[in-house]
Tab-separated table of C-alpha atoms and ligand atoms in Angstrom:
chain	number	residue	atom	x	y	z
A	1	MET	CA	75.692	92.128	80.207
A	2	ILE	CA	74.883	92.130	83.905
A	3	PRO	CA	73.075	95.448	84.436
A	4	PRO	CA	73.238	97.570	87.591
A	5	GLY	CA	70.757	96.300	90.172
A	6	GLU	CA	71.942	92.713	89.766
A	7	THR	CA	73.994	90.832	92.351
A	8	ILE	CA	77.739	90.240	92.075
A	9	GLY	CA	79.032	87.255	94.031
A	10	ILE	CA	82.519	87.598	95.522
A	11	LEU	CA	84.470	84.609	96.785
A	12	GLY	CA	86.630	85.748	99.692
A	13	GLY	CA	85.926	88.277	102.387
A	14	GLY	CA	89.104	90.377	102.761
A	15	GLN	CA	89.968	93.969	101.959
A	16	LEU	CA	90.073	93.364	98.207
A	17	GLY	CA	86.503	92.051	98.292
A	18	ARG	CA	85.544	94.981	100.476
A	19	MET	CA	86.917	97.501	97.975
A	20	ILE	CA	85.321	95.649	95.011
A	21	ALA	CA	81.980	95.744	96.861
A	22	LEU	CA	82.327	99.493	97.520
A	23	ALA	CA	83.008	100.152	93.828
A	24	ALA	CA	80.126	97.864	92.822
A	25	ALA	CA	77.731	99.683	95.137
A	26	GLN	CA	78.638	102.976	93.480
A	27	LEU	CA	77.550	101.481	90.155
A	28	GLY	CA	74.268	100.288	91.659
A	29	TYR	CA	75.105	96.614	92.142
A	30	ARG	CA	74.478	94.477	95.218
A	31	CYS	CA	77.283	92.217	96.386
A	32	HIS	CA	77.033	88.816	97.987
A	33	ILE	CA	80.174	87.734	99.856
A	34	TYR	CA	80.989	84.033	100.200
A	35	ALA	CA	83.749	83.274	102.696
A	36	PRO	CA	84.672	80.608	105.225
A	37	GLU	CA	85.189	82.980	108.147
A	38	GLY	CA	82.306	84.155	110.333
A	39	ASP	CA	82.597	87.926	110.182
A	40	PRO	CA	84.505	88.955	107.051
A	41	ILE	CA	85.340	92.636	106.555
A	42	ALA	CA	83.946	92.567	103.007
A	43	ALA	CA	80.510	91.573	104.347
A	44	ASP	CA	80.403	94.817	106.380
A	45	VAL	CA	79.864	96.728	103.121
A	46	ALA	CA	77.897	94.120	101.137
A	47	ALA	CA	74.187	93.327	100.825
A	48	GLN	CA	74.490	89.609	101.567
A	49	PHE	CA	76.889	87.176	103.152
A	50	THR	CA	77.107	83.395	103.079
A	51	GLN	CA	79.508	81.636	105.399
A	52	GLY	CA	80.696	78.529	103.610
A	53	ALA	CA	83.754	76.433	102.897
A	54	PHE	CA	85.397	76.921	99.498
A	55	ASP	CA	84.947	73.183	98.786
A	56	ASP	CA	81.250	73.000	99.770
A	57	THR	CA	79.831	72.545	96.268
A	58	ALA	CA	76.167	72.568	97.402
A	59	ALA	CA	76.651	75.878	99.202
A	60	LEU	CA	78.591	77.316	96.236
A	61	ALA	CA	75.797	76.306	93.836
A	62	ALA	CA	73.105	77.890	96.043
A	63	PHE	CA	75.211	81.054	96.315
A	64	ALA	CA	75.773	81.261	92.549
A	65	ALA	CA	72.059	80.707	91.843
A	66	ASN	CA	71.448	84.104	93.458
A	67	CYS	CA	74.188	85.950	91.554
A	68	GLY	CA	74.326	87.451	88.071
A	69	VAL	CA	78.086	86.917	87.950
A	70	VAL	CA	80.691	85.557	90.371
A	71	THR	CA	84.240	86.772	90.889
A	72	TYR	CA	86.962	86.179	93.510
A	73	GLU	CA	89.276	88.344	95.524
A	74	PHE	CA	91.514	85.544	96.807
A	75	GLU	CA	93.635	83.463	94.480
A	76	ASN	CA	93.896	80.374	96.627
A	77	VAL	CA	90.261	79.280	96.262
A	78	PRO	CA	90.342	75.592	95.292
A	79	VAL	CA	89.588	75.319	91.573
A	80	ALA	CA	87.689	72.001	91.216
A	81	PRO	CA	84.654	73.009	93.366
A	82	LEU	CA	84.192	76.125	91.213
A	83	ALA	CA	82.536	73.849	88.633
A	84	ALA	CA	79.487	74.075	90.924
A	85	ILE	CA	79.220	77.796	90.150
A	86	THR	CA	79.310	77.965	86.365
A	87	PRO	CA	75.955	76.218	85.629
A	88	HIS	CA	74.309	79.074	87.557
A	89	ALA	CA	76.436	82.168	86.892
A	90	PRO	CA	79.505	83.059	84.831
A	91	LEU	CA	82.794	83.101	86.753
A	92	TYR	CA	85.257	85.867	85.898
A	93	PRO	CA	88.222	85.841	85.701
A	94	PRO	CA	88.085	82.268	84.307
A	95	ALA	CA	89.073	79.365	86.565
A	96	ARG	CA	92.039	78.643	84.276
A	97	ALA	CA	93.650	81.884	85.513
A	98	LEU	CA	93.455	80.565	89.065
A	99	GLU	CA	94.962	77.226	88.042
A	100	VAL	CA	97.949	78.978	86.516
A	101	ALA	CA	98.477	81.565	89.235
A	102	GLN	CA	98.003	79.250	92.218
A	103	ASP	CA	101.128	77.234	91.533
A	104	ARG	CA	104.465	78.977	91.032
A	105	VAL	CA	105.658	76.192	88.710
A	106	ASN	CA	102.552	76.409	86.490
A	107	GLU	CA	102.901	80.171	86.474
A	108	LYS	CA	106.553	80.116	85.426
A	109	ARG	CA	105.943	77.440	82.745
A	110	PHE	CA	103.057	79.453	81.372
A	111	VAL	CA	105.080	82.662	81.181
A	112	ASP	CA	108.174	80.888	79.793
A	113	ALA	CA	105.999	79.405	77.023
A	114	LEU	CA	104.768	82.900	76.114
A	115	GLY	CA	108.356	84.111	75.753
A	116	GLY	CA	108.526	85.993	79.078
A	117	ARG	CA	111.704	86.094	81.153
A	118	THR	CA	111.608	84.447	84.562
A	119	ALA	CA	114.304	83.816	87.168
A	120	PRO	CA	116.010	80.459	86.507
A	121	TRP	CA	113.913	77.914	88.398
A	122	GLN	CA	113.471	74.200	89.154
A	123	ALA	CA	110.715	72.300	90.938
A	124	VAL	CA	111.869	70.778	94.242
A	125	ASP	CA	110.198	67.812	95.929
A	126	SER	CA	113.117	66.389	97.907
A	127	GLU	CA	116.539	67.214	99.351
A	128	ALA	CA	118.109	65.633	96.246
A	129	ASP	CA	116.032	67.925	94.018
A	130	LEU	CA	117.186	70.938	96.010
A	131	ALA	CA	120.828	69.899	95.744
A	132	ALA	CA	120.410	69.435	91.976
A	133	ALA	CA	118.647	72.800	91.631
A	134	MET	CA	121.341	74.616	93.606
A	135	ALA	CA	124.023	72.941	91.491
A	136	ALA	CA	122.297	73.870	88.215
A	137	ILE	CA	121.169	77.386	89.112
A	138	GLY	CA	123.716	78.339	91.761
A	139	THR	CA	123.373	80.307	94.971
A	140	PRO	CA	122.136	82.656	96.261
A	141	GLY	CA	118.575	81.641	95.549
A	142	ILE	CA	115.140	81.509	97.077
A	143	LEU	CA	113.217	78.384	97.949
A	144	LYS	CA	109.457	78.952	97.892
A	145	THR	CA	106.386	76.851	98.449
A	146	ARG	CA	104.693	76.315	95.090
A	147	ARG	CA	101.278	77.089	96.520
A	148	ASP	CA	99.699	79.279	99.209
A	149	GLY	CA	102.619	81.676	99.706
A	150	TYR	CA	101.899	85.389	100.095
A	151	ASP	CA	103.599	88.478	101.553
A	152	GLY	CA	106.947	86.654	101.673
A	153	LYS	CA	105.489	83.723	103.667
A	154	GLY	CA	106.680	80.243	102.683
A	155	GLN	CA	110.070	81.519	101.436
A	156	TRP	CA	113.640	80.778	102.461
A	157	ARG	CA	116.642	82.726	101.200
A	158	ILE	CA	119.555	80.418	100.579
A	159	MET	CA	122.954	82.113	100.450
A	160	THR	CA	125.159	79.000	100.195
A	161	ALA	CA	124.714	75.355	99.196
A	162	GLU	CA	125.611	74.354	102.773
A	163	GLN	CA	122.787	76.481	104.081
A	164	GLY	CA	120.426	74.801	101.612
A	165	GLN	CA	121.555	71.320	102.634
A	166	ALA	CA	120.958	72.160	106.304
A	167	LEU	CA	117.340	73.188	105.667
A	168	ASP	CA	114.587	71.033	107.096
A	169	LEU	CA	112.353	70.968	104.011
A	170	PRO	CA	108.598	71.267	104.571
A	171	ASP	CA	106.602	68.368	103.148
A	172	VAL	CA	104.969	70.378	100.344
A	173	PRO	CA	105.889	70.962	96.678
A	174	LEU	CA	108.584	73.642	96.387
A	175	ILE	CA	110.375	75.685	93.751
A	176	TYR	CA	113.960	76.945	93.821
A	177	GLU	CA	114.614	80.226	92.040
A	178	GLY	CA	117.919	81.888	91.290
A	179	PHE	CA	118.286	85.246	92.995
A	180	VAL	CA	117.447	88.073	90.585
A	181	ASP	CA	119.778	91.057	90.779
A	182	PHE	CA	117.170	93.795	90.435
A	183	PHE	CA	117.248	97.531	91.001
A	184	GLY	CA	113.519	97.906	91.489
A	185	GLU	CA	110.173	96.145	91.486
A	186	PHE	CA	107.071	97.204	89.589
A	187	SER	CA	103.700	95.826	88.632
A	188	VAL	CA	101.649	95.881	85.475
A	189	ILE	CA	97.939	96.042	86.210
A	190	LEU	CA	95.512	95.708	83.340
A	191	VAL	CA	91.818	95.247	82.836
A	192	ARG	CA	90.488	93.125	79.995
A	193	GLY	CA	86.867	93.343	78.928
A	194	GLY	CA	84.762	90.491	77.589
A	195	ASP	CA	85.354	91.849	74.065
A	196	GLY	CA	89.137	91.429	74.494
A	197	ALA	CA	89.883	95.150	74.857
A	198	ILE	CA	92.745	95.795	77.293
A	199	ALA	CA	93.558	98.943	79.259
A	200	PHE	CA	96.640	99.396	81.455
A	201	TRP	CA	97.153	101.628	84.461
A	202	ASP	CA	100.486	103.363	84.904
A	203	SER	CA	102.949	101.004	86.555
A	204	ALA	CA	103.764	101.668	90.189
A	205	HIS	CA	107.231	101.358	91.646
A	206	ASN	CA	106.737	98.918	94.514
A	207	HIS	CA	108.855	99.023	97.634
A	208	HIS	CA	108.699	95.933	99.843
A	209	VAL	CA	109.809	95.654	103.464
A	210	ASP	CA	110.200	92.148	104.927
A	211	GLY	CA	108.510	90.664	101.844
A	212	ILE	CA	105.388	92.860	102.292
A	213	LEU	CA	104.454	95.743	100.006
A	214	ALA	CA	105.118	98.953	101.938
A	215	ARG	CA	104.762	101.708	99.327
A	216	SER	CA	103.652	102.061	95.689
A	217	THR	CA	104.654	105.211	93.821
A	218	VAL	CA	103.352	106.479	90.486
A	219	PRO	CA	104.925	107.506	88.227
A	220	ALA	CA	107.790	105.083	88.685
A	221	PRO	CA	111.370	106.400	88.312
A	222	ALA	CA	112.543	106.663	84.702
A	223	ALA	CA	114.766	103.566	84.830
A	224	ILE	CA	111.773	101.453	85.824
A	225	ALA	CA	109.299	103.237	83.540
A	226	ALA	CA	111.594	102.353	80.630
A	227	GLN	CA	110.834	98.653	81.211
A	228	VAL	CA	107.074	98.950	81.346
A	229	ALA	CA	106.432	98.643	77.605
A	230	ALA	CA	108.144	95.229	77.404
A	231	ALA	CA	106.364	94.069	80.550
A	232	ARG	CA	103.003	95.142	79.121
A	233	VAL	CA	103.572	93.046	76.010
A	234	LEU	CA	103.949	89.968	78.195
A	235	ALA	CA	100.990	90.920	80.413
A	236	GLY	CA	98.793	91.362	77.345
A	237	LYS	CA	99.844	87.939	76.034
A	238	VAL	CA	99.039	86.341	79.398
A	239	ALA	CA	95.600	87.999	79.459
A	240	ASP	CA	94.805	86.959	75.879
A	241	ALA	CA	96.036	83.385	76.388
A	242	LEU	CA	93.756	83.013	79.413
A	243	ASP	CA	90.828	84.708	77.634
A	244	TYR	CA	90.859	86.825	80.732
A	245	VAL	CA	88.022	89.058	81.913
A	246	GLY	CA	88.650	91.439	84.817
A	247	VAL	CA	91.725	92.957	86.440
A	248	LEU	CA	95.017	91.070	86.169
A	249	THR	CA	98.324	91.903	87.883
A	250	LEU	CA	101.838	90.857	86.931
A	251	GLU	CA	104.791	91.692	89.185
A	252	PHE	CA	108.223	92.296	87.697
A	253	PHE	CA	111.805	92.871	88.724
A	254	ALA	CA	113.520	95.719	86.859
A	255	THR	CA	117.023	94.551	85.993
A	256	ASP	CA	119.913	95.848	83.882
A	257	HIS	CA	118.792	93.294	81.264
A	258	GLY	CA	115.133	94.287	81.203
A	259	PRO	CA	112.040	93.136	83.073
A	260	VAL	CA	111.978	89.723	84.741
A	261	PHE	CA	108.540	88.305	85.572
A	262	ASN	CA	108.118	87.403	89.237
A	263	GLU	CA	104.504	86.395	89.761
A	264	MET	CA	100.945	87.100	88.751
A	265	ALA	CA	97.699	87.621	90.625
A	266	PRO	CA	94.398	86.985	88.790
A	267	ARG	CA	92.748	89.824	90.665
A	268	VAL	CA	92.913	93.389	91.841
A	269	HIS	CA	96.170	94.027	93.657
A	270	ASN	CA	97.615	95.960	96.581
A	271	SER	CA	99.963	97.812	94.221
A	272	GLY	CA	96.852	99.187	92.475
A	273	HIS	CA	95.131	100.699	95.516
A	274	TRP	CA	96.506	104.091	94.459
A	275	THR	CA	94.071	104.008	91.500
A	276	ILE	CA	91.087	104.769	93.787
A	277	GLU	CA	92.114	108.426	93.936
A	278	GLY	CA	95.062	108.506	91.545
A	279	ALA	CA	93.437	107.257	88.326
A	280	LEU	CA	90.305	108.326	86.463
A	281	THR	CA	88.812	104.876	87.089
A	282	SER	CA	90.022	102.602	89.895
A	283	GLN	CA	91.086	98.994	89.492
A	284	PHE	CA	88.056	97.997	91.581
A	285	GLU	CA	85.534	99.853	89.438
A	286	ASN	CA	87.024	98.573	86.194
A	287	HIS	CA	87.034	95.021	87.555
A	288	VAL	CA	83.296	95.369	88.175
A	289	ARG	CA	82.739	96.960	84.772
A	290	ALA	CA	84.663	94.165	83.026
A	291	ILE	CA	82.978	91.211	84.742
A	292	CYS	CA	79.548	92.805	84.217
A	293	GLY	CA	80.195	93.555	80.541
A	294	LEU	CA	79.982	97.349	80.938
A	295	PRO	CA	82.267	99.695	78.974
A	296	LEU	CA	85.636	100.147	80.714
A	297	GLY	CA	86.505	103.460	82.362
A	298	ALA	CA	89.583	105.532	81.510
A	299	THR	CA	92.729	104.438	83.323
A	300	ALA	CA	94.765	107.644	82.937
A	301	LEU	CA	96.307	109.429	85.923
A	302	ALA	CA	94.020	111.800	87.812
A	303	ALA	CA	96.995	113.723	89.193
A	304	ARG	CA	100.681	114.152	88.348
A	305	GLY	CA	101.441	111.255	90.626
A	306	THR	CA	100.312	109.250	93.626
A	307	VAL	CA	101.971	107.650	96.647
A	308	MET	CA	100.223	104.821	98.479
A	309	ASP	CA	101.525	103.609	101.848
A	310	ASN	CA	100.254	100.436	103.413
A	311	LEU	CA	99.301	100.580	107.079
A	312	ILE	CA	100.769	97.390	108.438
A	313	GLY	CA	100.089	96.199	111.990
A	314	ASP	CA	100.406	98.989	114.584
A	315	ALA	CA	100.680	101.693	111.886
A	316	ALA	CA	96.863	101.626	111.742
A	317	HIS	CA	96.742	103.156	115.231
A	318	ASP	CA	98.110	106.382	113.684
A	319	TRP	CA	94.804	107.156	111.945
A	320	ALA	CA	94.249	110.418	113.837
A	321	THR	CA	97.681	111.777	112.896
A	322	ILE	CA	97.132	110.682	109.288
A	323	LEU	CA	93.793	112.480	109.166
A	324	SER	CA	95.324	115.653	110.659
A	325	ASP	CA	96.819	116.224	107.183
A	326	PRO	CA	93.812	117.084	105.009
A	327	ALA	CA	95.574	115.877	101.864
A	328	ASN	CA	95.714	112.271	103.065
A	329	HIS	CA	93.116	109.748	101.899
A	330	LEU	CA	92.747	107.188	104.670
A	331	HIS	CA	91.408	103.687	103.998
A	332	LEU	CA	90.904	101.382	106.979
A	333	TYR	CA	89.760	97.845	106.317
A	334	GLY	CA	87.829	97.371	109.559
A	335	LYS	CA	89.901	94.415	110.777
A	336	ALA	CA	89.231	93.782	114.462
A	337	ALA	CA	92.640	92.427	115.446
A	338	VAL	CA	95.824	94.413	114.829
A	339	LEU	CA	98.581	91.872	114.216
A	340	PRO	CA	102.216	92.394	113.205
A	341	GLY	CA	102.565	92.100	109.411
A	342	ARG	CA	98.787	92.363	108.884
A	343	LYS	CA	97.534	94.810	106.249
A	344	MET	CA	95.139	97.035	108.212
A	345	GLY	CA	94.628	99.841	105.715
A	346	HIS	CA	96.419	102.248	103.415
A	347	VAL	CA	96.942	105.977	102.912
A	348	THR	CA	97.027	107.660	99.517
A	349	ARG	CA	98.418	111.088	98.674
A	350	LEU	CA	98.078	112.712	95.283
A	351	ILE	CA	100.987	114.691	93.866
A	352	LEU	CA	99.206	117.675	92.340
B	1	AMP	P1	107.013	86.823	95.988
B	1	AMP	O1	106.123	86.287	97.050
B	1	AMP	O2	107.437	85.805	94.991
B	1	AMP	O3	106.468	88.069	95.352
B	1	AMP	O4	108.344	87.328	96.752
B	1	AMP	C1	108.310	88.371	97.725
B	1	AMP	C2	109.499	89.287	97.534
B	1	AMP	O5	110.740	88.548	97.679
B	1	AMP	C3	109.590	89.907	96.147
B	1	AMP	O6	108.766	91.036	96.044
B	1	AMP	C4	111.073	90.217	96.064
B	1	AMP	O7	111.386	91.380	96.805
B	1	AMP	C5	111.701	89.017	96.746
B	1	AMP	N1	112.004	87.943	95.763
B	1	AMP	C6	111.172	86.943	95.387
B	1	AMP	N2	111.735	86.144	94.457
B	1	AMP	C7	112.962	86.641	94.216
B	1	AMP	C8	114.052	86.257	93.351
B	1	AMP	N3	113.980	85.172	92.558
B	1	AMP	N4	115.165	87.033	93.360
B	1	AMP	C9	115.244	88.120	94.179
B	1	AMP	N5	114.269	88.515	95.019
B	1	AMP	C10	113.146	87.806	95.059
């Protein structure tokens, strides 16, 4: 057990780290942010900050030596250098979860092996591979980079084989996925404690615009809610197989044939921001409780429902209008530059 008063190390300095640090502070912990950038928004609300590269093993070891436990808010941290952390402090969730989630092929293999349903997929490393994948799986489909993609970046929709053949393939490992005919998207977010106990939050219906999450609504419509039980079974198997500790997110497509796994994130997730006000214990607080070995908090709804809207790019300028409605909960992440497509904050409304 890492008792309150100790220091939690967080790799990554974005809004997820910022919200973990806020929840940790409430429980009496100090947070130490480790990030490559000079002025990360998570460090604004944390006790300590180290600027360092994610592959600087000496700096990682010195950082970990001052932490009771280390976690991460960013799933693309390189895995091998993390070995410098574990002699000094436990790392939760385990590095194996990162290995699986960082590579879309590993992730799909892992879920397939556990009996989950995925879109038909094939690894693509050349134009010939793409042609073979399109022939086997058909079009339309989506070509994605295996690693480092987020918010719809590193993805190409392919409507016809001709369109696929005309693509100038980037020189990185890729995956081709058949297009899933879904009627909705939802996520399963769970927290697993060190003793193996798992708690789930209600699943949000996620609405994406241009590949970026725009709105999460809880409860989800009945047709989606009907698929949550099956999705939870898979999510629980994933968490157990990874001996997971902390918050884990799996994203699903709701289809006429049941839930199809899309991807997982070994961390707190944007589609769980509604839990700050909308659940008895937020995803951020329960992540802290889990990695510190504290009892988990209740995950039940705090209201009949909750709607969370992301503030993307210029939408963050509307803060005064948002605050003019006293029922709105405004969260701004403190990012200096407003850029198109950038997640600047979110607004939560409870349905009472
Ligand atoms: P991802 O980065 O894999 O979550 O993809 C971003 C968004 O693209 C998803 O939330 C879906 O809306 C869409 N998408 C991704 N993969 C597929 C697929 N195989 N079939 C249909 N839509 C997809």
